[in-house]
mmCIF file of C-alpha atoms in Angstrom:
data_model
loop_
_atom_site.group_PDB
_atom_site.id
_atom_site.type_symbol
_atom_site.label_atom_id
_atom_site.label_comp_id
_atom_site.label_asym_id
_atom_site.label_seq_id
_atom_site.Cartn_x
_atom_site.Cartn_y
_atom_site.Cartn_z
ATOM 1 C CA UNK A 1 -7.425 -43.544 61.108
ATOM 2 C CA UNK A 2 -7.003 -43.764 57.460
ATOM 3 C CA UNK A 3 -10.877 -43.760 56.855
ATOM 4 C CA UNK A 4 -10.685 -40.245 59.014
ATOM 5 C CA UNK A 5 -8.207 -39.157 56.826
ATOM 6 C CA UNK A 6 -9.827 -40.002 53.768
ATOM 7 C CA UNK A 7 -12.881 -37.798 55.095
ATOM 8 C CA UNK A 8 -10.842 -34.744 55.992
ATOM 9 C CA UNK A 9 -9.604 -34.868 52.449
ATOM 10 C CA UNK A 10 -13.011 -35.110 50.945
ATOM 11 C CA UNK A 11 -14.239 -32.568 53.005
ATOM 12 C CA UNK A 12 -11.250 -30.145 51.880
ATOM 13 C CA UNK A 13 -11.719 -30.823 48.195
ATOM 14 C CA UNK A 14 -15.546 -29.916 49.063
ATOM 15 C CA UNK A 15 -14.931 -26.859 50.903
ATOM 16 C CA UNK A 16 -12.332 -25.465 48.544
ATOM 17 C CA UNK A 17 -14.646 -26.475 45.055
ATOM 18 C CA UNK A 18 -17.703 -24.719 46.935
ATOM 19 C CA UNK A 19 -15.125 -21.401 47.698
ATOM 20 C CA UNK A 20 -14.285 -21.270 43.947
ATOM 21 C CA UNK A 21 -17.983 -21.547 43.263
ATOM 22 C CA UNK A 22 -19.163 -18.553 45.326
ATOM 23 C CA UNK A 23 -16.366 -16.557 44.494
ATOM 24 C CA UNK A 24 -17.282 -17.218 40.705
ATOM 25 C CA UNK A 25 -21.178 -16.234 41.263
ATOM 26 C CA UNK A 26 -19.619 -13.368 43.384
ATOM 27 C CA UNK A 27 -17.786 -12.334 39.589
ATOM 28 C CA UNK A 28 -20.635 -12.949 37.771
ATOM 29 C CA UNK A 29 -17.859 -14.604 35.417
ATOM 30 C CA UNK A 30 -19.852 -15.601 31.960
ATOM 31 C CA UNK A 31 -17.961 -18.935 30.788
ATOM 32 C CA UNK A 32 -18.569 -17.542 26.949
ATOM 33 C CA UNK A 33 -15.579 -14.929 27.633
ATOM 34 C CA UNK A 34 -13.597 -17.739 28.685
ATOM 35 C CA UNK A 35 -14.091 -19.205 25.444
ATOM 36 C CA UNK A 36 -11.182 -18.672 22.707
ATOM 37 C CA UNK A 37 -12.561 -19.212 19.264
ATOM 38 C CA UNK A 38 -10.059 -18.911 16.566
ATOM 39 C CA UNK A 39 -11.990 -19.544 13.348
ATOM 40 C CA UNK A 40 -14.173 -17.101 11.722
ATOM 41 C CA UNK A 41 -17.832 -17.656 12.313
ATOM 42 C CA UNK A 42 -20.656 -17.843 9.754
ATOM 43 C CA UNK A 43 -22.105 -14.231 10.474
ATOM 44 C CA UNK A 44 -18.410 -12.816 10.457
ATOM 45 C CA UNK A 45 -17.606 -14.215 7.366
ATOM 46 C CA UNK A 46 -20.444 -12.392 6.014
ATOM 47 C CA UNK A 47 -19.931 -8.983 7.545
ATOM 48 C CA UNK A 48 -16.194 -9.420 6.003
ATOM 49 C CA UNK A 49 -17.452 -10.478 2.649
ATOM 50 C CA UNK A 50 -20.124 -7.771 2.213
ATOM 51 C CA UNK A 51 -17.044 -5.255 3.032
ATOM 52 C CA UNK A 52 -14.685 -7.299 0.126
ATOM 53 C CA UNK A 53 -17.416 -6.455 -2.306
ATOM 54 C CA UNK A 54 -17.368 -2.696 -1.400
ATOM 55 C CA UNK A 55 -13.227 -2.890 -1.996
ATOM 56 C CA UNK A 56 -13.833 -4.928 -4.896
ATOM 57 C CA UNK A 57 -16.292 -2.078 -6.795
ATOM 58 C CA UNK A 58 -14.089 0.147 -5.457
ATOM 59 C CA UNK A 59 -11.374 -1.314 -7.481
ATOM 60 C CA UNK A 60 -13.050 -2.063 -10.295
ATOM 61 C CA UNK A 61 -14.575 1.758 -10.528
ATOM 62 C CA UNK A 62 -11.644 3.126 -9.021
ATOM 63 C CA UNK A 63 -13.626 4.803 -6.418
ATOM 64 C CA UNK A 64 -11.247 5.691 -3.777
ATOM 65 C CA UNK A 65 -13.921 7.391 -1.562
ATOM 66 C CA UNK A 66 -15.662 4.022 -1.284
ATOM 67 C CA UNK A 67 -13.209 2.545 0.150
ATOM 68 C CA UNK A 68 -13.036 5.632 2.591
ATOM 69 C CA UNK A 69 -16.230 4.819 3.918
ATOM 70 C CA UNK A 70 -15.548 1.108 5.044
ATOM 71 C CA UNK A 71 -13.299 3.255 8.182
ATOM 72 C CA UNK A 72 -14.551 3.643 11.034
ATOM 73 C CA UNK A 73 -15.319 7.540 12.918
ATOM 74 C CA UNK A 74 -12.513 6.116 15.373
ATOM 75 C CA UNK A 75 -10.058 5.184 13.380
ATOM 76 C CA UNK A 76 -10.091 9.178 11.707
ATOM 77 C CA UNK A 77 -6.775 9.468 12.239
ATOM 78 C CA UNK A 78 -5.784 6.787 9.990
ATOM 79 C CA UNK A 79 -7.197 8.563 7.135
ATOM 80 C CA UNK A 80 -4.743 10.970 6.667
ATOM 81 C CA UNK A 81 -2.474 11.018 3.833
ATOM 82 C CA UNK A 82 -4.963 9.045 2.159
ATOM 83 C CA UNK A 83 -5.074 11.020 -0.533
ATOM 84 C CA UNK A 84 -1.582 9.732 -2.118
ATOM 85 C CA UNK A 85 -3.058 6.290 -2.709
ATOM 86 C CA UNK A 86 -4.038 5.066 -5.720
ATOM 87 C CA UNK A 87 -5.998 2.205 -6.124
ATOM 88 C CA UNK A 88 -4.478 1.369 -9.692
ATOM 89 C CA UNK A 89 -0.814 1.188 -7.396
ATOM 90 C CA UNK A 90 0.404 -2.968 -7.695
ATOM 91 C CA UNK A 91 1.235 -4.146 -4.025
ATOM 92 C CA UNK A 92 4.340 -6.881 -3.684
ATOM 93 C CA UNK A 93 2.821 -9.389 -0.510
ATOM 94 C CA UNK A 94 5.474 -10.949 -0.690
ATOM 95 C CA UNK A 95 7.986 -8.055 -0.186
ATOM 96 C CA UNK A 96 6.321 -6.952 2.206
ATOM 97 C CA UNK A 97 7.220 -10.341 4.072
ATOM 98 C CA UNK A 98 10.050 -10.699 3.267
ATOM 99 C CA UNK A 99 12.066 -7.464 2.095
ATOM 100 C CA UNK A 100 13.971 -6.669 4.854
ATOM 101 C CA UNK A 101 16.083 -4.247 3.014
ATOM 102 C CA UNK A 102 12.980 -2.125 2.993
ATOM 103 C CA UNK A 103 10.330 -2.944 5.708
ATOM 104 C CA UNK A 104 10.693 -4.454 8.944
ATOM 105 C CA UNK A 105 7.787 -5.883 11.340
ATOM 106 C CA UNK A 106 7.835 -4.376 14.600
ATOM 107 C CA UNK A 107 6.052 -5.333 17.499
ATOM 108 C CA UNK A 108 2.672 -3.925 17.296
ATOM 109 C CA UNK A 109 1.893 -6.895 14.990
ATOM 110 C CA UNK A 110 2.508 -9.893 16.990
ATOM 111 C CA UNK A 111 3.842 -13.066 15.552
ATOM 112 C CA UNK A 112 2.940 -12.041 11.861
ATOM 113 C CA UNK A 113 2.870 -15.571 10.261
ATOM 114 C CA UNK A 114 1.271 -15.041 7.065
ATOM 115 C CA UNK A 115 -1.066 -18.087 7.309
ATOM 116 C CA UNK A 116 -3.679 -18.428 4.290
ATOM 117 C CA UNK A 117 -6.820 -19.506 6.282
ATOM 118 C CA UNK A 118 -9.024 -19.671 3.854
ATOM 119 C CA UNK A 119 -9.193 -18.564 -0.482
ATOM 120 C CA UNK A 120 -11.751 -17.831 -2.476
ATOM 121 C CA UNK A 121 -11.936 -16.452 -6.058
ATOM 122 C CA UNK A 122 -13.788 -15.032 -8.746
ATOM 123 C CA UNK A 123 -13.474 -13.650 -11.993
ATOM 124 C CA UNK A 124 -11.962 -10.795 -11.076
ATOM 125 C CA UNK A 125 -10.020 -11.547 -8.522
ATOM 126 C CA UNK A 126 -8.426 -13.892 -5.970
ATOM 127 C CA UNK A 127 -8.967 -13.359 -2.031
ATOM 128 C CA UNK A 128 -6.880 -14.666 0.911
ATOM 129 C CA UNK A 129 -7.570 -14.448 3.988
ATOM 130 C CA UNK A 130 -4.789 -14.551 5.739
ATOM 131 C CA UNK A 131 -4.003 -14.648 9.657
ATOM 132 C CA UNK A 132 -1.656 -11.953 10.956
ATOM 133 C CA UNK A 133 -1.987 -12.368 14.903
ATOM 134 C CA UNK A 134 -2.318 -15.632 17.111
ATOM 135 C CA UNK A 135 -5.414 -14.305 18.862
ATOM 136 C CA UNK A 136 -7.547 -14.923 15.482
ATOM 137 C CA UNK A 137 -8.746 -11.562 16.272
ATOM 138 C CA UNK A 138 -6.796 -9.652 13.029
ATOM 139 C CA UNK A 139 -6.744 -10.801 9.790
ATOM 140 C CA UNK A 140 -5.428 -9.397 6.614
ATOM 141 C CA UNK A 141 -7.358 -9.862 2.814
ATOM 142 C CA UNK A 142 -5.131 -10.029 0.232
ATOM 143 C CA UNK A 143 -6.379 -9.829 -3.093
ATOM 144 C CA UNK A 144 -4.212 -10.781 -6.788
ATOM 145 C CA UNK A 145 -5.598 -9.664 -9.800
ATOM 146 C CA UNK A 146 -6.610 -12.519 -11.540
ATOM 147 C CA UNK A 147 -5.055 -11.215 -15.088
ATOM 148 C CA UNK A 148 -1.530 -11.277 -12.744
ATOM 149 C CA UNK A 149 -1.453 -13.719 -10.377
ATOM 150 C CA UNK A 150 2.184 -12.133 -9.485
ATOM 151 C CA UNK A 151 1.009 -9.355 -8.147
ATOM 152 C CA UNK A 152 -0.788 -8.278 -5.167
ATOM 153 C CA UNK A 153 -3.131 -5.325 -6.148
ATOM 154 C CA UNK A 154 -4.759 -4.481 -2.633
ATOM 155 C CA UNK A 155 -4.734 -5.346 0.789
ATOM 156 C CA UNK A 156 -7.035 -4.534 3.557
ATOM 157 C CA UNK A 157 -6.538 -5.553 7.647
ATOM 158 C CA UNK A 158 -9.651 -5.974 9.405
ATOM 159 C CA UNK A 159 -9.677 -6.491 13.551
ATOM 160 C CA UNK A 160 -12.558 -7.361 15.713
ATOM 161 C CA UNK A 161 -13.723 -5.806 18.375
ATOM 162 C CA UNK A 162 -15.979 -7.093 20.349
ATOM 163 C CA UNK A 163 -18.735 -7.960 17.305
ATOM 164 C CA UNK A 164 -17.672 -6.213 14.542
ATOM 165 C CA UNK A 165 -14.833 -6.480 12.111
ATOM 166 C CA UNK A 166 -13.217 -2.730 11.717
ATOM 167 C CA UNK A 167 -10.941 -1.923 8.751
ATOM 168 C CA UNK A 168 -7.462 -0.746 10.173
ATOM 169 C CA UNK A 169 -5.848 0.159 7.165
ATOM 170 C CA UNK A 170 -7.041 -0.863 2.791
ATOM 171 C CA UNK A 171 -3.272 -1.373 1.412
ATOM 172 C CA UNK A 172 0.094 -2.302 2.364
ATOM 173 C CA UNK A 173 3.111 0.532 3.253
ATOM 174 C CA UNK A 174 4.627 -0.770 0.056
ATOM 175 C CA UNK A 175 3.099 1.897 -1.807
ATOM 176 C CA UNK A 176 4.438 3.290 -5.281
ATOM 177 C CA UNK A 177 3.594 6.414 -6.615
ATOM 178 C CA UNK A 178 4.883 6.907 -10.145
ATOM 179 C CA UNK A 179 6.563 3.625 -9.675
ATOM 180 C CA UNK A 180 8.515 5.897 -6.475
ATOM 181 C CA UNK A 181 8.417 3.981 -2.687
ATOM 182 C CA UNK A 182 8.772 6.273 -0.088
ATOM 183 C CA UNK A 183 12.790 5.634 0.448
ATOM 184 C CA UNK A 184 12.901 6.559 -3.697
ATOM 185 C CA UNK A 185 11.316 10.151 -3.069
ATOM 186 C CA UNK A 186 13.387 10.368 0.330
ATOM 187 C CA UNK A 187 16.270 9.570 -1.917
ATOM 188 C CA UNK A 188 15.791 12.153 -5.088
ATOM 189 C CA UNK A 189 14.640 15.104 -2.073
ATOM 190 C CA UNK A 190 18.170 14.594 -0.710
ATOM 191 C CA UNK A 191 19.635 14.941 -4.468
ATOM 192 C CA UNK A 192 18.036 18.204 -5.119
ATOM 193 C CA UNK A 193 18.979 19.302 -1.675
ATOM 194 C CA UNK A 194 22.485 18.958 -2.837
ATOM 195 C CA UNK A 195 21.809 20.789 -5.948
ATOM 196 C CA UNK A 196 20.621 23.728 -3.753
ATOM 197 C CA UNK A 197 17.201 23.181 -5.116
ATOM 198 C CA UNK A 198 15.077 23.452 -2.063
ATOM 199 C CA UNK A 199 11.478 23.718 -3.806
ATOM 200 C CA UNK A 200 12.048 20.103 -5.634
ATOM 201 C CA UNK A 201 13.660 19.155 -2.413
ATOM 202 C CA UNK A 202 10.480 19.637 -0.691
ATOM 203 C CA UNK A 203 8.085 17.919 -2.864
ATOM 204 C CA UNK A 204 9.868 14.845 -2.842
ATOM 205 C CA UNK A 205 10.387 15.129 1.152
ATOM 206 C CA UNK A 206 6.609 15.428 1.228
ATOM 207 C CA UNK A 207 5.815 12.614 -1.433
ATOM 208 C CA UNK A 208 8.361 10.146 1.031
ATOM 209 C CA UNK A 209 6.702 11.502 4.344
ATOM 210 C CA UNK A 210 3.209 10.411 2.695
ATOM 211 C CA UNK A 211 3.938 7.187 0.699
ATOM 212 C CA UNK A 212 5.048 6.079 4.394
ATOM 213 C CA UNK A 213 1.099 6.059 5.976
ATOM 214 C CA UNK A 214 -1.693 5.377 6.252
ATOM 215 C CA UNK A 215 -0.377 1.884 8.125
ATOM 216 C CA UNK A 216 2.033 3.426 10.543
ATOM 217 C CA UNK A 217 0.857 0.686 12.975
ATOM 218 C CA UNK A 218 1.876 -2.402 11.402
ATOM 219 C CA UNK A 219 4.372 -2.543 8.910
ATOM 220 C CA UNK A 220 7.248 0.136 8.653
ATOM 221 C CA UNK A 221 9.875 1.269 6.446
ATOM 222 C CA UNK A 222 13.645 0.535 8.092
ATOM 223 C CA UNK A 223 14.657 4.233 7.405
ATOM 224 C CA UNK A 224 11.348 5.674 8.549
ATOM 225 C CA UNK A 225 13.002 7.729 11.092
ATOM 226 C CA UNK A 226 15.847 9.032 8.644
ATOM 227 C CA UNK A 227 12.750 9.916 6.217
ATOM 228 C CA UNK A 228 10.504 11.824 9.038
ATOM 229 C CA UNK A 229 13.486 13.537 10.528
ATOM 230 C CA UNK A 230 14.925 14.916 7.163
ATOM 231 C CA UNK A 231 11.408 16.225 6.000
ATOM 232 C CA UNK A 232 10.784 17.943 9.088
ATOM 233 C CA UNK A 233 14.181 19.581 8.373
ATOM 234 C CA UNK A 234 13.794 20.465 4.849
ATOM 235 C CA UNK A 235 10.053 21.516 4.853
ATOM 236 C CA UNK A 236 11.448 23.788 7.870
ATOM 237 C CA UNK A 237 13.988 25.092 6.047
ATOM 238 C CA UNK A 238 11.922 26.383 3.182
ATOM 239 C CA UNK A 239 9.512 28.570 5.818
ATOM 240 C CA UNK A 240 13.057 30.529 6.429
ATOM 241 C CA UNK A 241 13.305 31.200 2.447
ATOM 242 C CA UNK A 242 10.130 31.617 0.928
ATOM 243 C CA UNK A 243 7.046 32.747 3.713
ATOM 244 C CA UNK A 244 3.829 31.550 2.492
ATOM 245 C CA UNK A 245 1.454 32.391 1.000
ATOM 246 C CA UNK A 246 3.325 34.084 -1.684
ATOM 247 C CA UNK A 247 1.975 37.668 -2.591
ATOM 248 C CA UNK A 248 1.516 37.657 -6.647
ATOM 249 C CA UNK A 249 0.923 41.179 -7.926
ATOM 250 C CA UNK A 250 -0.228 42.415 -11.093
ATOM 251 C CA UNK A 251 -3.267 40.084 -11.280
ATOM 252 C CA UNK A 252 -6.809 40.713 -10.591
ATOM 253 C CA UNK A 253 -8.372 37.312 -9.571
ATOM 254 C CA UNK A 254 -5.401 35.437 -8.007
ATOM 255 C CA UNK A 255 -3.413 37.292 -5.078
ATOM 256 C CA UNK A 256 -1.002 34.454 -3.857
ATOM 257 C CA UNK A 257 0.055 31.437 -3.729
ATOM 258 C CA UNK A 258 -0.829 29.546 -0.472
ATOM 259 C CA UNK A 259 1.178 26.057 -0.922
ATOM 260 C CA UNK A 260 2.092 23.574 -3.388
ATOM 261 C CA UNK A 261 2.825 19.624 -2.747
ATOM 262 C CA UNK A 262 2.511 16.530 -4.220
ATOM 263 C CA UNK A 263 -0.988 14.263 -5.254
ATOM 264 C CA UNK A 264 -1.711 11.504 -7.269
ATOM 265 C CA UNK A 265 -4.881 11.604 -9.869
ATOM 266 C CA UNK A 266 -5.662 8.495 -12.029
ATOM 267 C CA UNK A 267 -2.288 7.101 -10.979
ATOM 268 C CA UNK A 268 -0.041 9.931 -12.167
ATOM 269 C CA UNK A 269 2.026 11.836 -9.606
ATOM 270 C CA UNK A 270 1.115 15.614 -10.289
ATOM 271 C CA UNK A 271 2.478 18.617 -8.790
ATOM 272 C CA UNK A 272 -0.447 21.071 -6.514
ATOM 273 C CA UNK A 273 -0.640 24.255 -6.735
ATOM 274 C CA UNK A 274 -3.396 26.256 -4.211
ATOM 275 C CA UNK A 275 -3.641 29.144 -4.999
ATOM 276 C CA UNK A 276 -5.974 32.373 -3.404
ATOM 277 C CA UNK A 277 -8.594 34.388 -4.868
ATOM 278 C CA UNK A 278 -9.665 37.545 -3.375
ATOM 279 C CA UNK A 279 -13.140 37.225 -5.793
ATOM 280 C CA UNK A 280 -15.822 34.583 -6.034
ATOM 281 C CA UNK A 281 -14.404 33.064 -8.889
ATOM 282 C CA UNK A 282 -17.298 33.640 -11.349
ATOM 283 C CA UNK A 283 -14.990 34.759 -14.154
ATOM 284 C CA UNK A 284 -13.944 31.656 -15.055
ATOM 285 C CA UNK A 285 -11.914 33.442 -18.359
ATOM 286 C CA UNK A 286 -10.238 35.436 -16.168
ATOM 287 C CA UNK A 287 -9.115 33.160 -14.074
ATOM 288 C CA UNK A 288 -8.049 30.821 -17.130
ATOM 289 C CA UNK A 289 -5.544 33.935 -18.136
ATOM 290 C CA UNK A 290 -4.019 34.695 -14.643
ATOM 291 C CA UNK A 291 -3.296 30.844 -14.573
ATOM 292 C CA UNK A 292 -1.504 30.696 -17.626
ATOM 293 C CA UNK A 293 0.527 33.876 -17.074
ATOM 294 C CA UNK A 294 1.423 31.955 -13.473
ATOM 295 C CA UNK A 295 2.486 28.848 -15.059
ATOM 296 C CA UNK A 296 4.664 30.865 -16.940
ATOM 297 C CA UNK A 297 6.596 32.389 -14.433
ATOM 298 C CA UNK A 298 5.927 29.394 -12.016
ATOM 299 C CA UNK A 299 9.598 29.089 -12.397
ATOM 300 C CA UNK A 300 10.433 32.466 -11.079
ATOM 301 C CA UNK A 301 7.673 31.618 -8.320
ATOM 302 C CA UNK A 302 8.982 28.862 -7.162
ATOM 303 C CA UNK A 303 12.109 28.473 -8.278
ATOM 304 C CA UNK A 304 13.197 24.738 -9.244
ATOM 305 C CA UNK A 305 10.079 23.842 -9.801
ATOM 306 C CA UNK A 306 10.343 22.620 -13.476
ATOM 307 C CA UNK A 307 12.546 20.346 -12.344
ATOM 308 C CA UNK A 308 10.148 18.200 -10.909
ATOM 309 C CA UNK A 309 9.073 17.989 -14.355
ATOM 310 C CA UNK A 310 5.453 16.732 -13.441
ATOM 311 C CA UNK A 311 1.566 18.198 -15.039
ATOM 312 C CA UNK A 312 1.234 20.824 -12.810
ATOM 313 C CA UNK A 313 -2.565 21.254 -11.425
ATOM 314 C CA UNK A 314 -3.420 24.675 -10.185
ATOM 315 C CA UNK A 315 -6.577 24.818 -7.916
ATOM 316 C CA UNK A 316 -7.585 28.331 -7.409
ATOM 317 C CA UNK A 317 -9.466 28.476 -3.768
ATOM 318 C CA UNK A 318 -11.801 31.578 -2.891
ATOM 319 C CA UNK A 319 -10.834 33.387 0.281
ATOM 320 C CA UNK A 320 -14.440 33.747 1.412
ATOM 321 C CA UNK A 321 -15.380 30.315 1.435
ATOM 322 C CA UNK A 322 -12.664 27.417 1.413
ATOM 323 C CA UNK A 323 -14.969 24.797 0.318
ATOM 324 C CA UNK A 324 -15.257 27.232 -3.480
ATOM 325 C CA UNK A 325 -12.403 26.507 -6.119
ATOM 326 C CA UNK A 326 -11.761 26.054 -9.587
ATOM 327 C CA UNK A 327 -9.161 23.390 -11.235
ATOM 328 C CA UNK A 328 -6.664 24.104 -13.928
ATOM 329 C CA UNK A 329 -4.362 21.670 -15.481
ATOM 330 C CA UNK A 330 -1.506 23.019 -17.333
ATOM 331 C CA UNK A 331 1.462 20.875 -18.965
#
């Protein structure tokens, strides 16, 4: 009876191990994608360096655009309000883990545990690669400037999917402009609000709405709400004063001006002026008058203005062809 038994077992263990096995060939299941390798391989660490050398250049030349081109077409979205960063701008790491006052990590990251994996350095600089998720799949390269091993000067998150390593973002949220964070221009915006001065107001609602990107995704600001909500107000708010583009009379190459807002060039927070031109801007001496004789009154223009208290840059754009203008930088 108990030999029966014993054979009834077998033959169940047998029957069930050859049902997993046809249902398996039935999957076609390939036992690599059951496979969880956390470490990164040979050829990855590779495509990863080769992309560190391109930041590194980058920093070194203070190329911006090159680091622009490490992003992939479908991650285009993430390049917006990438024109407020400035590679020269010091990044605190360690803020950024631990400043709860100003960031928070939300749940699109998962389990951020700052984990150095692996460090490597040069003369230039010191890398870190450091894990961010548990999957091994997302890692973040911090790099210090090696004349100020305090400071953070870049950071860049790469992901993988499928083969290659994409770049999701190339520096942390705690981005300074002018030695401003985002909650500092939120802050002085609200201050000339007060003051009734609704053209300062603006710029610094704009200069908080775009030191808050291009890393929406992964680390955020613990007023970022408050910040988006009250620039949506205030930039409303102007469109019921002043209705763009502004008509300027009494000039023969420039006819308005279309918008102004905040940029950074070499590291120094500047104030924008576009302005429109009617002609194809071949009189260049011309043009250098009608600028001057709007910086001026730029006060009257705009009024407040001044108090930003900023270079202003005034790019005159032809109204045939957008892609035509001329730069002016007045003090």
């Amino acid at each position: 009876m108990r030999q029966r038994r014993k054979i009834k077992c077998i033959d169940s263990v047998l029957l069930i191990a050859s049902i997993i096995s046809i249902v398996l060939i039935g999957c076609k299941v390939n036992p690599d994608s059951l496979k969880v390798n956390n470490d990164i391989n040979t050829t990855d660490r590779d495509v990863i360096n080769s992309k560190i050398n391109i930041i590194k250049k980058a920093i070194l030349r203070k190329e911006s655009s090159k680091i622009l081109e490490l992003y992939d077409a479908s991650n285009a979205n993430n390049l917006r309000r990438l024109s407020i960063d400035s590679l020269v701008t010091k990044v605190d790491l360690d803020s950024l883990f631990q400043d709860k006052q100003v960031l928070e990590i939300r749940t699109t990251v998962d389990n951020v545990v700052g984990i150095v994996e692996s460090k490597f350095e040069d003369d230039d600089f010191e890398f870190n690669i450091i894990k961010l998720k548990n999957d091994g799949y997302t890692k973040l390269i911090a790099i210090k400037d090696q004349s100020n091993k305090n400071e953070w000067l870049i950071t860049a998150v790469f992901e993988k999917n499928k083969s290659d390593w994409g770049l999701l973002f190339v520096t942390s949220k705690y981005i300074k402009a002018d030695g401003l964070s985002a909650i500092d221009a939120y802050e002085i915006s609200k201050a000339f609000q007060r003051k009734n001065n609704s053209i300062a107001a603006v710029y610094y609602a704009m200069l908080s709405v775009r030191l808050l990107y291009p890393c929406l995704d992964y680390f955020h600001y613990v007023k970022e709400d408050s910040v988006l909500q009250y620039a949506k107000s205030i930039i409303s708010s102007i469109k019921s004063i002043y209705e763009f583009p502004l008509e300027i009379r009494n000039l023969n190459s420039i006819s308005s001006i279309i918008t102004f807002e905040p940029e950074v060039l070499n590291g120094e927070l500047q104030v924008l002026v576009v302005l429109n031109s009617p002609t194809d801007l071949s009189d260049n001496s011309l043009l250098d008058i009608e600028v001057n004789e709007i910086h001026k009154k730029i006060n009257t223009l705009l009024p407040g203005i001044s108090d930003i208290g900023k270079k202003m840059h005034y790019r005159v754009v032809s109204n045939s062809d957008k892609l035509k203008y001329k730069d002016f930088v007045r003090q």
